[in-house]
């Protein structure tokens, strides 16, 4: 073979290999991005419905059937798509407390949110006490 043909083939193979690597890396990044979006929405839904229920119970309003349905759906989605740490924190909260009524339950729910933050961002520099205060105010009043 002529040297010009060999050089041209090497260049063509290099371009093809580069295109394939770029395609697979882009696809992997897009999959990761979509997973984070799905997890974030599931986590937000769970936190929102728990907040709604806690707020309504604070005002002596009984839980509505649609709230329980939304809670079950949000919890199921979070368990389905959540990281292992998030699932363990959810299990711990619902097995021990199930409702936001005591300081211990507020702390347990704060651990869920900490695990969610770590899962979505990869790190978490917010302390548990700061997050608890931000979520529930002083002395965990939902």
Coordinates of C-alpha atoms in Angstrom, one line a residue:
X1 CA 0.0 0.0 0.0
X2 CA 1.0 3.5 -0.6
X3 CA 2.0 5.6 2.4
X4 CA -0.6 8.2 1.6
X5 CA -3.4 5.7 1.8
X6 CA -2.1 4.3 5.1
X7 CA -1.9 7.8 6.6
X8 CA -5.4 8.5 5.3
X9 CA -6.8 5.3 6.8
X10 CA -5.1 6.0 10.1
X11 CA -6.7 9.5 10.2
X12 CA -10.1 8.1 9.2
X13 CA -9.9 5.4 11.9
X14 CA -8.9 8.1 14.5
X15 CA -11.9 10.2 13.6
X16 CA -14.2 7.2 13.8
X17 CA -12.8 6.1 17.1
X18 CA -13.1 9.7 18.5
X19 CA -16.7 10.0 17.3
X20 CA -17.6 6.7 19.0
X21 CA -16.0 7.6 22.3
X22 CA -17.7 11.0 22.2
X23 CA -21.0 9.4 21.5
X24 CA -20.8 6.9 24.3
X25 CA -19.5 9.5 26.8
X26 CA -22.3 11.9 25.9
X27 CA -24.9 9.2 26.2
X28 CA -23.6 8.2 29.6
X29 CA -23.6 11.8 30.8
X30 CA -27.2 12.3 29.5
X31 CA -28.3 9.1 31.3
X32 CA -26.7 10.4 34.5
X33 CA -28.4 13.8 34.1
X34 CA -31.8 12.2 33.5
X35 CA -31.4 10.0 36.6
X36 CA -30.5 13.0 38.7
X37 CA -33.6 14.8 37.4
X38 CA -35.8 11.9 38.2
X39 CA -34.4 11.5 41.7
X40 CA -34.7 15.2 42.4
X41 CA -38.4 15.2 41.4
X42 CA -39.1 12.1 43.5
X43 CA -37.3 13.6 46.5
X44 CA -39.1 17.0 46.1
X45 CA -42.5 15.2 45.9
X46 CA -41.8 13.3 49.1
X47 CA -40.5 16.4 51.0
X48 CA -43.5 18.5 49.8
X49 CA -46.2 16.0 50.8
X50 CA -44.6 15.4 54.2
X51 CA -44.5 19.1 54.7
X52 CA -48.1 19.5 53.6
X53 CA -49.2 16.8 56.0
X54 CA -47.2 18.2 58.8
X55 CA -48.5 21.6 58.2
X56 CA -52.2 20.4 58.1
X57 CA -51.7 18.4 61.3
X58 CA -50.2 21.4 63.0
X59 CA -53.5 23.2 62.3
X60 CA -55.6 20.2 63.6
X61 CA -56.7 19.3 60.1
X62 CA -57.0 15.5 59.6
X63 CA -55.2 13.8 56.9
X64 CA -57.1 13.7 53.6
X65 CA -57.2 10.5 51.6
X66 CA -55.6 12.3 48.7
X67 CA -52.7 13.3 51.0
X68 CA -52.2 9.7 52.0
X69 CA -52.3 8.5 48.4
X70 CA -49.8 11.2 47.4
X71 CA -47.5 10.3 50.4
X72 CA -47.6 6.6 49.4
X73 CA -46.8 7.4 45.8
X74 CA -44.0 9.9 46.7
X75 CA -42.5 7.4 49.2
X76 CA -42.6 4.6 46.6
X77 CA -41.0 6.7 43.9
X78 CA -38.2 7.8 46.3
X79 CA -37.6 4.2 47.4
X80 CA -37.6 3.1 43.8
X81 CA -35.1 5.6 42.4
X82 CA -33.3 6.7 45.5
X83 CA -29.8 5.8 46.6
X84 CA -29.2 3.2 49.2
X85 CA -28.6 5.8 51.9
X86 CA -31.9 7.5 51.1
X87 CA -33.8 4.3 51.2
X88 CA -32.3 3.4 54.6
X89 CA -33.1 6.8 56.0
X90 CA -36.7 6.5 54.7
X91 CA -37.0 3.1 56.2
X92 CA -35.6 4.3 59.5
X93 CA -38.0 7.2 59.7
X94 CA -41.2 5.2 58.8
X95 CA -40.4 2.2 60.9
X96 CA -39.6 4.3 64.0
X97 CA -41.9 7.4 63.7
X98 CA -44.1 7.7 60.6
X99 CA -45.1 11.2 61.5
X100 CA -43.4 14.4 62.4
X101 CA -44.4 14.8 66.1
X102 CA -41.2 14.6 68.2
X103 CA -37.7 16.1 68.1
X104 CA -36.4 12.6 67.3
X105 CA -38.8 12.3 64.3
X106 CA -37.7 15.7 63.1
X107 CA -34.0 14.6 63.3
X108 CA -34.8 11.3 61.5
X109 CA -36.6 13.2 58.7
X110 CA -33.6 15.6 58.5
X111 CA -31.4 12.6 57.9
X112 CA -33.6 11.7 54.9
X113 CA -33.1 15.2 53.5
X114 CA -29.3 15.0 54.2
X115 CA -29.1 11.7 52.3
X116 CA -31.1 13.2 49.4
X117 CA -28.8 16.2 49.2
X118 CA -25.7 14.0 49.3
X119 CA -27.2 11.8 46.6
X120 CA -28.0 14.7 44.3
X121 CA -24.9 16.8 44.8
X122 CA -22.3 14.2 45.7
X123 CA -21.3 16.0 48.8
X124 CA -23.0 17.8 51.7
X125 CA -21.4 20.5 53.8
X126 CA -24.6 21.5 55.7
X127 CA -24.8 20.3 59.2
X128 CA -27.7 18.3 60.5
X129 CA -28.6 20.9 63.0
X130 CA -28.5 23.7 60.4
X131 CA -30.7 21.7 58.1
X132 CA -33.1 20.8 60.8
X133 CA -33.4 24.4 61.8
X134 CA -33.9 25.4 58.2
X135 CA -36.6 22.8 57.7
X136 CA -38.5 23.0 60.9
X137 CA -37.4 26.2 62.7
X138 CA -36.3 26.2 66.2
X139 CA -37.2 23.2 68.3
X140 CA -38.6 21.3 65.3
X141 CA -42.0 23.0 64.9
X142 CA -43.3 21.9 61.6

